PDB file of C-alpha atoms in Angstrom:
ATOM      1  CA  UNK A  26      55.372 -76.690 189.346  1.00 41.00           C
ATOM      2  CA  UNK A  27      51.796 -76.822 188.474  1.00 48.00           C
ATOM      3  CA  UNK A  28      50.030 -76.110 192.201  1.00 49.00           C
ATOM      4  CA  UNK A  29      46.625 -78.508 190.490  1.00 71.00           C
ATOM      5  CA  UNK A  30      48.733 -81.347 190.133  1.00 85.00           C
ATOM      6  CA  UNK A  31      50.236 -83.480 192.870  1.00 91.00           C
ATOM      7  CA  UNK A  32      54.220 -85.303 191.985  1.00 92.00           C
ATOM      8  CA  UNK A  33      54.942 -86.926 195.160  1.00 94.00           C
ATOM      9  CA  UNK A  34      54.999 -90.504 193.915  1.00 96.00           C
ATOM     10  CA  UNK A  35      57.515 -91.140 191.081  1.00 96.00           C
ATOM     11  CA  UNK A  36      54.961 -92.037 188.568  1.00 95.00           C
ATOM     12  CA  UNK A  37      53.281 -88.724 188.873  1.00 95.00           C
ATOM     13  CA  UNK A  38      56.751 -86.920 188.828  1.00 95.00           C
ATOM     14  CA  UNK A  39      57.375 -88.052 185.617  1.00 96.00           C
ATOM     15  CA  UNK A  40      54.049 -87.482 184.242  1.00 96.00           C
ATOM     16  CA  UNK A  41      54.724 -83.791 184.556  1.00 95.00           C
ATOM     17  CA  UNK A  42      58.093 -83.930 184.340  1.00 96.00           C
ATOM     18  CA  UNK A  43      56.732 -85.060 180.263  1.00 96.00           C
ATOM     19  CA  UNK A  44      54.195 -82.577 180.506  1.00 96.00           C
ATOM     20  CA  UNK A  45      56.964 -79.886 180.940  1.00 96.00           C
ATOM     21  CA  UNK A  46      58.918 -81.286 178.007  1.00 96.00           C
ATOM     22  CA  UNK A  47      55.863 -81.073 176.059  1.00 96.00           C
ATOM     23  CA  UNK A  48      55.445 -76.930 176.804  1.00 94.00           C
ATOM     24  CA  UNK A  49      58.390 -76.368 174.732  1.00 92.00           C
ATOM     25  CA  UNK A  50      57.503 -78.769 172.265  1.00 94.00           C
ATOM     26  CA  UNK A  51      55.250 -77.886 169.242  1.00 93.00           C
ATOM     27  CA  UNK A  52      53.643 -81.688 169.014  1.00 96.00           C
ATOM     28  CA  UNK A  53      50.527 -82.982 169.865  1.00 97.00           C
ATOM     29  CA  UNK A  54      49.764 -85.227 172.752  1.00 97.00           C
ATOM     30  CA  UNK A  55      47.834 -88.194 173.656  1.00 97.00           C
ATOM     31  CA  UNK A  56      47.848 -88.154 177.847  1.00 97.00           C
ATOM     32  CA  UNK A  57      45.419 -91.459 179.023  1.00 97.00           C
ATOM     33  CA  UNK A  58      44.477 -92.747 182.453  1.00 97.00           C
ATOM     34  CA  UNK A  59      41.230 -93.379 185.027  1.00 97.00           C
ATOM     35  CA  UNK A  60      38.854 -90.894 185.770  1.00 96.00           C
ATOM     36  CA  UNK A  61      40.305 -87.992 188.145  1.00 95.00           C
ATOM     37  CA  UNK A  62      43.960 -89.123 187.818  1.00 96.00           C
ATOM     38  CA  UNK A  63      44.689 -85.706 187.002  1.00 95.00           C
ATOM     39  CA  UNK A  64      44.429 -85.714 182.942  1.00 96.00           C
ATOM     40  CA  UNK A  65      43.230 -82.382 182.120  1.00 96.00           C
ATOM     41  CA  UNK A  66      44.972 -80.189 184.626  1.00 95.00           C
ATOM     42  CA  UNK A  67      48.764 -81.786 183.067  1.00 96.00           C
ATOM     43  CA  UNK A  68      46.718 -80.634 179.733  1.00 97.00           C
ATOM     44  CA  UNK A  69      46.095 -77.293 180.993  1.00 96.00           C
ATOM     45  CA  UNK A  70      49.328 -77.277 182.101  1.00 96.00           C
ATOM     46  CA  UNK A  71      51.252 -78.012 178.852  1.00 97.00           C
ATOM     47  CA  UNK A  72      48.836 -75.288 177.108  1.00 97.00           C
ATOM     48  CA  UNK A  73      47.392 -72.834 179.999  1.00 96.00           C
ATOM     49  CA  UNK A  74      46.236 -70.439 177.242  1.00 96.00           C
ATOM     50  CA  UNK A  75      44.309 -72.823 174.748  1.00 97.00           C
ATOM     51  CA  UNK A  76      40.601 -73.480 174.794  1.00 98.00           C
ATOM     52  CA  UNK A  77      39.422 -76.929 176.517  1.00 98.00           C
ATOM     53  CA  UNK A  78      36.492 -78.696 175.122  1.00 97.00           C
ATOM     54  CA  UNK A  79      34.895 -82.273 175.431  1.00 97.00           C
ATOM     55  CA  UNK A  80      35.452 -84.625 172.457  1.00 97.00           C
ATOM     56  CA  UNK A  81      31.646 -85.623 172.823  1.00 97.00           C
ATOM     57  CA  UNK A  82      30.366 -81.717 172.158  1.00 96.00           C
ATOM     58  CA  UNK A  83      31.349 -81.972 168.303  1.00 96.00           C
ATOM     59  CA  UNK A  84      29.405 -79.519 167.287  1.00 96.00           C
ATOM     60  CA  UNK A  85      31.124 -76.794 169.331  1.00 97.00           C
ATOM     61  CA  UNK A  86      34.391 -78.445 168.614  1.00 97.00           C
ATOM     62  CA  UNK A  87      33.919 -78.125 165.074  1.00 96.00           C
ATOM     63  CA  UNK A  88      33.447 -74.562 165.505  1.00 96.00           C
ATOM     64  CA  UNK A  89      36.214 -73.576 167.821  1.00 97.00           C
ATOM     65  CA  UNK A  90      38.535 -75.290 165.516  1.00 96.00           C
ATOM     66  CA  UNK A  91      37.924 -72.673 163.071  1.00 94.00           C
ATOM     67  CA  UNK A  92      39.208 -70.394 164.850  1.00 95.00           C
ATOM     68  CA  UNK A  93      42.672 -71.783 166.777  1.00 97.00           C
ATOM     69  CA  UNK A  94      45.949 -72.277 166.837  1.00 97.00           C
ATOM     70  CA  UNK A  95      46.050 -75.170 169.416  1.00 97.00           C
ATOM     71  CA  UNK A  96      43.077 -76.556 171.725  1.00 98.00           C
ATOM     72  CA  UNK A  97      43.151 -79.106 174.447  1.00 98.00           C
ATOM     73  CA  UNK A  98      40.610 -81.909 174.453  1.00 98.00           C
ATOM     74  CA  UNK A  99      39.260 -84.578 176.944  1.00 98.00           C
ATOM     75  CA  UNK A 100      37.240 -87.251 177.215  1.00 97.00           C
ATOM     76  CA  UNK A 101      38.443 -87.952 173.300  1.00 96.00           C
ATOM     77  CA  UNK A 102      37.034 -91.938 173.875  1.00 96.00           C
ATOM     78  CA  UNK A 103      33.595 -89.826 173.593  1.00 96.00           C
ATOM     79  CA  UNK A 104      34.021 -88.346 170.389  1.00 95.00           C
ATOM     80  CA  UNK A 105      31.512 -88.992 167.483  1.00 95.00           C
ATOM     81  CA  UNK A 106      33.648 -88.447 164.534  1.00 95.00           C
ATOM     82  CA  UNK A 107      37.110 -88.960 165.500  1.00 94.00           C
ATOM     83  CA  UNK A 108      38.238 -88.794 161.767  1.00 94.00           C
ATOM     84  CA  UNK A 109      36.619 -85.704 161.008  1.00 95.00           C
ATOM     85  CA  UNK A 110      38.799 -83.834 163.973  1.00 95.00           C
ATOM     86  CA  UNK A 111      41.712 -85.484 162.316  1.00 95.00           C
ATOM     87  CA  UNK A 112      41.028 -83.766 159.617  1.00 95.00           C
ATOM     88  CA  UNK A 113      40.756 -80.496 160.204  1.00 96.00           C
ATOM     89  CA  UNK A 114      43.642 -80.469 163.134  1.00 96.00           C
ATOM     90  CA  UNK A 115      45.544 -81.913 160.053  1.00 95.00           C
ATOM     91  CA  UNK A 116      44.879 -79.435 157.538  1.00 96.00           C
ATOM     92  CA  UNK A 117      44.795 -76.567 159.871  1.00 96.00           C
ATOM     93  CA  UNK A 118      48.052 -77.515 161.670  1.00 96.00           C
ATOM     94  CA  UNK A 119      46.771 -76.641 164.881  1.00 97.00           C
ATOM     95  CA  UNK A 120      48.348 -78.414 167.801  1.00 98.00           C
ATOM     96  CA  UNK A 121      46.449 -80.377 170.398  1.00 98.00           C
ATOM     97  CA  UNK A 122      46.748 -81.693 173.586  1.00 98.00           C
ATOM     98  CA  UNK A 123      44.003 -84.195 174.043  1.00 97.00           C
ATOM     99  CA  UNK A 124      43.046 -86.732 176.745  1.00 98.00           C
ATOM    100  CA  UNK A 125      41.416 -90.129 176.545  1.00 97.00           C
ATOM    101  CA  UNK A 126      41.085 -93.038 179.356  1.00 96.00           C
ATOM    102  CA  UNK A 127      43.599 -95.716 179.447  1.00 90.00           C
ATOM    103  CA  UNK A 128      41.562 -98.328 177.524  1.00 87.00           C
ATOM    104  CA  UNK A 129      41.126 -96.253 174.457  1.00 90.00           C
ATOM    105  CA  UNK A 130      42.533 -96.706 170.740  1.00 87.00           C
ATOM    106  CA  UNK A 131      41.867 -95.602 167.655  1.00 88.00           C
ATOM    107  CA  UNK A 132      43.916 -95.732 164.227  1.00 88.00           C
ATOM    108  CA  UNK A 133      43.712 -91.916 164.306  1.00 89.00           C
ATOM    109  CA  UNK A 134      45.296 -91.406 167.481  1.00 90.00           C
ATOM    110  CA  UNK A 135      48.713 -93.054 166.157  1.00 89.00           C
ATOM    111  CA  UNK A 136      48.303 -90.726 163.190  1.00 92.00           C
ATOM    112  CA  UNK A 137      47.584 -87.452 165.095  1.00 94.00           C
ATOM    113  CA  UNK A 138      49.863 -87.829 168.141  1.00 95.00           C
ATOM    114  CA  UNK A 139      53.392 -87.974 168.617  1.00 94.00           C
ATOM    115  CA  UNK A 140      53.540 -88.570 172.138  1.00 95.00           C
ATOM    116  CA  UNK A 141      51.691 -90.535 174.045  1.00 95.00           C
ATOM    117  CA  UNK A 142      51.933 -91.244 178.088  1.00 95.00           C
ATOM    118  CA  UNK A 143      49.692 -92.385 181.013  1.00 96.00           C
ATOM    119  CA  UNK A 144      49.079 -90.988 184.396  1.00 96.00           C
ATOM    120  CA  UNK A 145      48.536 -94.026 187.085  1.00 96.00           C
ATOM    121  CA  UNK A 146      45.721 -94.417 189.405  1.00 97.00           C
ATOM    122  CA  UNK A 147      46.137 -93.203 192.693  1.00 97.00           C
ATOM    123  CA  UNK A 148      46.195 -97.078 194.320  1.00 97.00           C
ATOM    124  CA  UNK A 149      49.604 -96.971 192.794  1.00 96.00           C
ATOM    125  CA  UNK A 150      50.490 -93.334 193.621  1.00 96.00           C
ATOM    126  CA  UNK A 151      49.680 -93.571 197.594  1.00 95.00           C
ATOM    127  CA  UNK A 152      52.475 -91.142 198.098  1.00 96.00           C
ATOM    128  CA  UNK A 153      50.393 -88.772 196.317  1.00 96.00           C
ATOM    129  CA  UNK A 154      47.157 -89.215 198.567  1.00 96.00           C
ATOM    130  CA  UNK A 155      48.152 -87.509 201.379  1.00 93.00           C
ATOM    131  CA  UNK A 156      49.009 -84.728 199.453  1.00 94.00           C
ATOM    132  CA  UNK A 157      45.926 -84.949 198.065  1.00 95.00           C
ATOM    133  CA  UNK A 158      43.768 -85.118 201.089  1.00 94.00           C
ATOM    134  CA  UNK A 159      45.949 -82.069 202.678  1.00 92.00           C
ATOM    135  CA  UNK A 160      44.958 -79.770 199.989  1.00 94.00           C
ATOM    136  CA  UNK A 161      40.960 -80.945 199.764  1.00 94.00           C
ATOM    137  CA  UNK A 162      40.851 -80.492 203.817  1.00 93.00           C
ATOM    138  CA  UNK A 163      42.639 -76.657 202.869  1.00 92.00           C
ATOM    139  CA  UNK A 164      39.967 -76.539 200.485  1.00 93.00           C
ATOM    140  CA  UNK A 165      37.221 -77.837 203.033  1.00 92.00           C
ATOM    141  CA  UNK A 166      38.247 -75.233 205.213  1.00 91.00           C
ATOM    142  CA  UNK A 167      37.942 -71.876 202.797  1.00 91.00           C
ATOM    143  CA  UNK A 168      34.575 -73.135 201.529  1.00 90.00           C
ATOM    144  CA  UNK A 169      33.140 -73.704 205.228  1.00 86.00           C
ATOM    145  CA  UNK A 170      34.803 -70.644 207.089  1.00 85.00           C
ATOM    146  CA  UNK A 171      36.452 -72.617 209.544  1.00 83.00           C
ATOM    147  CA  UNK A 172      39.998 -72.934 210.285  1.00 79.00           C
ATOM    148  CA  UNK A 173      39.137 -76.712 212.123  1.00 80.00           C
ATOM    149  CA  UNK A 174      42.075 -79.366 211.931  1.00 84.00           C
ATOM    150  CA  UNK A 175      40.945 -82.164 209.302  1.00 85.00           C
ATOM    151  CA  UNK A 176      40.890 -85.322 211.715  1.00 82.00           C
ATOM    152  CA  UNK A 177      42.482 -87.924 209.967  1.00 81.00           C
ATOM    153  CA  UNK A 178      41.647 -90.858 212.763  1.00 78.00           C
ATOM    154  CA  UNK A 179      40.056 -93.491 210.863  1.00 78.00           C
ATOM    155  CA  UNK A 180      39.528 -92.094 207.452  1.00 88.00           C
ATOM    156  CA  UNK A 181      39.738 -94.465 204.308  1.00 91.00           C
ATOM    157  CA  UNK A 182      40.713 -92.143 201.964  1.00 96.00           C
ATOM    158  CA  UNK A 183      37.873 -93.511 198.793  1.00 96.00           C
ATOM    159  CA  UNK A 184      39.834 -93.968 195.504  1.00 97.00           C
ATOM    160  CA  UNK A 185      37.300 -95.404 193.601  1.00 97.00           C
ATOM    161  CA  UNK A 186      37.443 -92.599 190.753  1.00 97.00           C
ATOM    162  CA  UNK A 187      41.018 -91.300 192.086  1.00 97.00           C
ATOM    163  CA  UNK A 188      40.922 -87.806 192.806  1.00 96.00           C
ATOM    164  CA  UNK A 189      37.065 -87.118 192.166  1.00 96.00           C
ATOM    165  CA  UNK A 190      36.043 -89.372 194.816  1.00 97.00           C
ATOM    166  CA  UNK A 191      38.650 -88.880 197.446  1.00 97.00           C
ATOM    167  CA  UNK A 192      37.994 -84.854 197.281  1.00 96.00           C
ATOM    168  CA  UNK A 193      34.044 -86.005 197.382  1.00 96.00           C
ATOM    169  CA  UNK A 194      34.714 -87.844 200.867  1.00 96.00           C
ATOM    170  CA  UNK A 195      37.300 -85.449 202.183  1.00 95.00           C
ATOM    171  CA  UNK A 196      34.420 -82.433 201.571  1.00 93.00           C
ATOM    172  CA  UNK A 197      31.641 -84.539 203.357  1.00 91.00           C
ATOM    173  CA  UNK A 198      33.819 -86.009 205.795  1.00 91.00           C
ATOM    174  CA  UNK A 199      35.238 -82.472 206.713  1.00 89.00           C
ATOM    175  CA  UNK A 200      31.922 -81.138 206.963  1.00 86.00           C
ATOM    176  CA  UNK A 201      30.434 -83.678 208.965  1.00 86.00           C
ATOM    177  CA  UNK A 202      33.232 -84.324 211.530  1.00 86.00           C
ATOM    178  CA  UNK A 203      31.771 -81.219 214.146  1.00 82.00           C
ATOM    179  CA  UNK A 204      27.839 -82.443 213.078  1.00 86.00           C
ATOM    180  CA  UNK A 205      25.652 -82.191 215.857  1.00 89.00           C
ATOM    181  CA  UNK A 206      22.430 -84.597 216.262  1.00 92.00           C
ATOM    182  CA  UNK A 207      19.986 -81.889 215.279  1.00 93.00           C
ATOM    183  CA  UNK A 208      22.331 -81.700 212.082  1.00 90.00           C
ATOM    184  CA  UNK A 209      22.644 -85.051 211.389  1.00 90.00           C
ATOM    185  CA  UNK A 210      18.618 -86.139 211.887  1.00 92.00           C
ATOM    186  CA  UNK A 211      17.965 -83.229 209.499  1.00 93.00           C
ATOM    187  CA  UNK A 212      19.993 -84.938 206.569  1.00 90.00           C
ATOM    188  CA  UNK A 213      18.499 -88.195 207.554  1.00 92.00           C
ATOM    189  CA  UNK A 214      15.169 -86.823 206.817  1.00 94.00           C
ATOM    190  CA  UNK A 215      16.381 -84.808 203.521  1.00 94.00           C
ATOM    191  CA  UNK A 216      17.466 -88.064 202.216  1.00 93.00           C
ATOM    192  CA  UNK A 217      13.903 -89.639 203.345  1.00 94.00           C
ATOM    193  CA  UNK A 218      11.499 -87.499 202.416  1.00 93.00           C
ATOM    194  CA  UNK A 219      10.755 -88.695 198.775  1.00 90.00           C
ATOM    195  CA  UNK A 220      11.865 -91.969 199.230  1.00 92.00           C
ATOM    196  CA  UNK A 221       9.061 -92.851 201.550  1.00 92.00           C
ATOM    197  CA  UNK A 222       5.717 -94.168 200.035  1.00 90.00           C
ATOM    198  CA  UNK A 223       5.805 -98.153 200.573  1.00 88.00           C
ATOM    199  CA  UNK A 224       3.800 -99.685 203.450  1.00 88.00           C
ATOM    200  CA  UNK A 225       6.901-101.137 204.590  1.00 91.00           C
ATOM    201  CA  UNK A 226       9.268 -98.572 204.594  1.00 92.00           C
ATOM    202  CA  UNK A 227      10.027 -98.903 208.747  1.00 92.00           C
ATOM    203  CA  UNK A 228      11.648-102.100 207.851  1.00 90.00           C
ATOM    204  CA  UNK A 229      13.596-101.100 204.650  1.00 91.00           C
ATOM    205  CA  UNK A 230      15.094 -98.119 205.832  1.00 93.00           C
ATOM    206  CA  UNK A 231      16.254 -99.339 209.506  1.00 93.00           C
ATOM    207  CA  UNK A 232      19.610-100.241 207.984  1.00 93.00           C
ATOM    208  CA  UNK A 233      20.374 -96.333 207.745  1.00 93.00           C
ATOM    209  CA  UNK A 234      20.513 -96.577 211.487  1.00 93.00           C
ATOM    210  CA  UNK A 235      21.686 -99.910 212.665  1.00 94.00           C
ATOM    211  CA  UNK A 236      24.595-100.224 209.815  1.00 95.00           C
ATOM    212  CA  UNK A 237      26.669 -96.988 211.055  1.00 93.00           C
ATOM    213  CA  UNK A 238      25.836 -97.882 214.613  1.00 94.00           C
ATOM    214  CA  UNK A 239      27.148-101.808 214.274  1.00 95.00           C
ATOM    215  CA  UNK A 240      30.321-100.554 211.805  1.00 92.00           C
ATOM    216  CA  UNK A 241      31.273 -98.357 214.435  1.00 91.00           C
ATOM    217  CA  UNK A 242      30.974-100.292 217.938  1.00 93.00           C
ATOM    218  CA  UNK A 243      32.744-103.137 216.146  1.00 92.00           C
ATOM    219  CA  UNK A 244      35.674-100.450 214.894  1.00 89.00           C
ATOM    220  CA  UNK A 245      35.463 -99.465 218.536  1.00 91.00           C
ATOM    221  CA  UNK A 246      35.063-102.210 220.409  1.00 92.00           C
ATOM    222  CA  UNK A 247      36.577-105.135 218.351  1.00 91.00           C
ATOM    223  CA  UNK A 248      34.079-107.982 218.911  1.00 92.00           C
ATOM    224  CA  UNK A 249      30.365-109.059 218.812  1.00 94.00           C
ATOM    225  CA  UNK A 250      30.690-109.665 222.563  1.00 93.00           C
ATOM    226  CA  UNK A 251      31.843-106.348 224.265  1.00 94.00           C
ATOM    227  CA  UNK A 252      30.078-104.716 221.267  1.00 93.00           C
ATOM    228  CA  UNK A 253      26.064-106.587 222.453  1.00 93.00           C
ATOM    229  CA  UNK A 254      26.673-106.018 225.869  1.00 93.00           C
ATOM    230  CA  UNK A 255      27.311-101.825 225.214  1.00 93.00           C
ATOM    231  CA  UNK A 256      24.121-101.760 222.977  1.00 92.00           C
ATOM    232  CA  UNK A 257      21.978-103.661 226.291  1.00 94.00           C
ATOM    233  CA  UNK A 258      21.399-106.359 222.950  1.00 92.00           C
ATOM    234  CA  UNK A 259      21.615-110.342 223.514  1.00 92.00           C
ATOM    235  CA  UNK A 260      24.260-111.620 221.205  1.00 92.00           C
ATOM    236  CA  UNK A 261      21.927-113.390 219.121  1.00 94.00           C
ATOM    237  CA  UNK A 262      20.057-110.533 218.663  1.00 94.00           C
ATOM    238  CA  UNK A 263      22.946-108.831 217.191  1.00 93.00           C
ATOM    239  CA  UNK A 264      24.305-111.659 215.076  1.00 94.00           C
ATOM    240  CA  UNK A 265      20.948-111.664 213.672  1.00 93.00           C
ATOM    241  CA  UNK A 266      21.118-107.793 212.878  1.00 92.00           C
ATOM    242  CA  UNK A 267      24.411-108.378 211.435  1.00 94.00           C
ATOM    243  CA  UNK A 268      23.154-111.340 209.297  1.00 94.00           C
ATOM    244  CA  UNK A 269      20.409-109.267 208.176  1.00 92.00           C
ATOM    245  CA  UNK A 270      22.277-106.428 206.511  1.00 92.00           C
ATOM    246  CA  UNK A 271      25.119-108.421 205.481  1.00 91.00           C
ATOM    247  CA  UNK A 272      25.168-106.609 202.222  1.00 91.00           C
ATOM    248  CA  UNK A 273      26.268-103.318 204.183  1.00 90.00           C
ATOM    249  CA  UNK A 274      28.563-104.500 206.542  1.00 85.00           C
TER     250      UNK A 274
END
């Protein structure tokens, strides 16, 4: 099994249960799906030893098609002459193994493909998350030095762009789980620093403070009540904080 790609959820299993068909297979190979589903590393998989390019780089394309046997490319939605790649895969006989999101179609891809499949998001592949999230924390860990347990308490995992986002929040959230306050006021200020400039900029960037501290007293303490009366706040005073950054909370 290919260690880059996750088959814990039956949808995924028999994405690369295809994808191993396909190694001993000389036909070429249309694999679709979201952003970060895990596209290119199935690709990889079926041919570890062939160049990968982006469709949208043509000119490079062009030339390392002179020169192969087979060739994986991604991101074929992006490409600016589909038919001319047609061509000379055509002529040339070389096989490919190319990837494209789920939305895309072209006449050309019926001609140049024989097989076509798609990989599912991971909102239909939960099975696959924690997987997922294991071997990001394992990552987390190697890249920081530490050998600190990933705390899982509360985390969301973000699927918004599948695997791309939820390694994104596992790295931050991994790295910021042990911050200290001298830490955490230093990336505060990073992130400040050439934003400021406005003669009300007290006012627009108080949400960076009062958002996290509201999100988390009401995760913690489960109502507007118990929540006012740890913050020393009147209850109106609060309901008016949380009516003023509504579009946060």
């Amino acid at each position: 099994m290919d260690a880059s790609y996750i088959t814990a959820s039956a949808s995924s299993a028999q994405a690369f249960k295809t994808a191993t068909l396909l190694k001993a297979l000389s036909v070429n190979s249309l694999i679709t799906g979201e952003i970060g589903v895990g596209k290119k590393s199935l690709a990889h998989y079926i041919l570890p030893d062939a160049p990968i390019l982006d469709a949208s780089n043509l000119k490079e394309l062009l030339v390392t098609l002179d020169s192969v046997s087979e060739i994986v490319i991604t991101n074929l939605e992006n490409s600016p002459n589909i038919n001319k790649i047609f061509d000379i895969v055509t002529s040339k006989n070389i096989r490919v193994i190319a990837t494209a999101k789920s939305s895309y179609y072209n006449d050309v891809t019926d001609k140049l493909f024989s097989i076509k499949f798609d990989i599912p998001p991971l909102s239909q592949r939960l099975e696959d998350v924690q997987l997922l999230i294991k071997k990001f924390a394992k990552e987390a860990s190697e890249l920081f030095y530490t050998k600190e347990e990933f705390n899982m308490k509360n985390f969301q995992p973000d699927l918004s762009q599948n695997s791309n986002s939820l390694r994104r929040q596992v790295m931050i959230s991994y790295l910021l789980q042990d911050i200290n306050d001298s830490e955490l006021m230093n990336i505060v200020q990073n992130y400040l620093v050439d934003k400021l400039g406005s003669n009300s900029d007290y006012k627009n960037f108080l949400h960076i403070y009062e958002v996290p501290l509201i999100k988390a007293g009401l995760q913690r303490f489960k109502s507007q009540l118990q929540l006012s009366d740890k913050l020393g706040l009147n209850r109106n005073t609060l309901r008016k904080k949380i009516a003023e950054n509504s579009e946060y909370l």
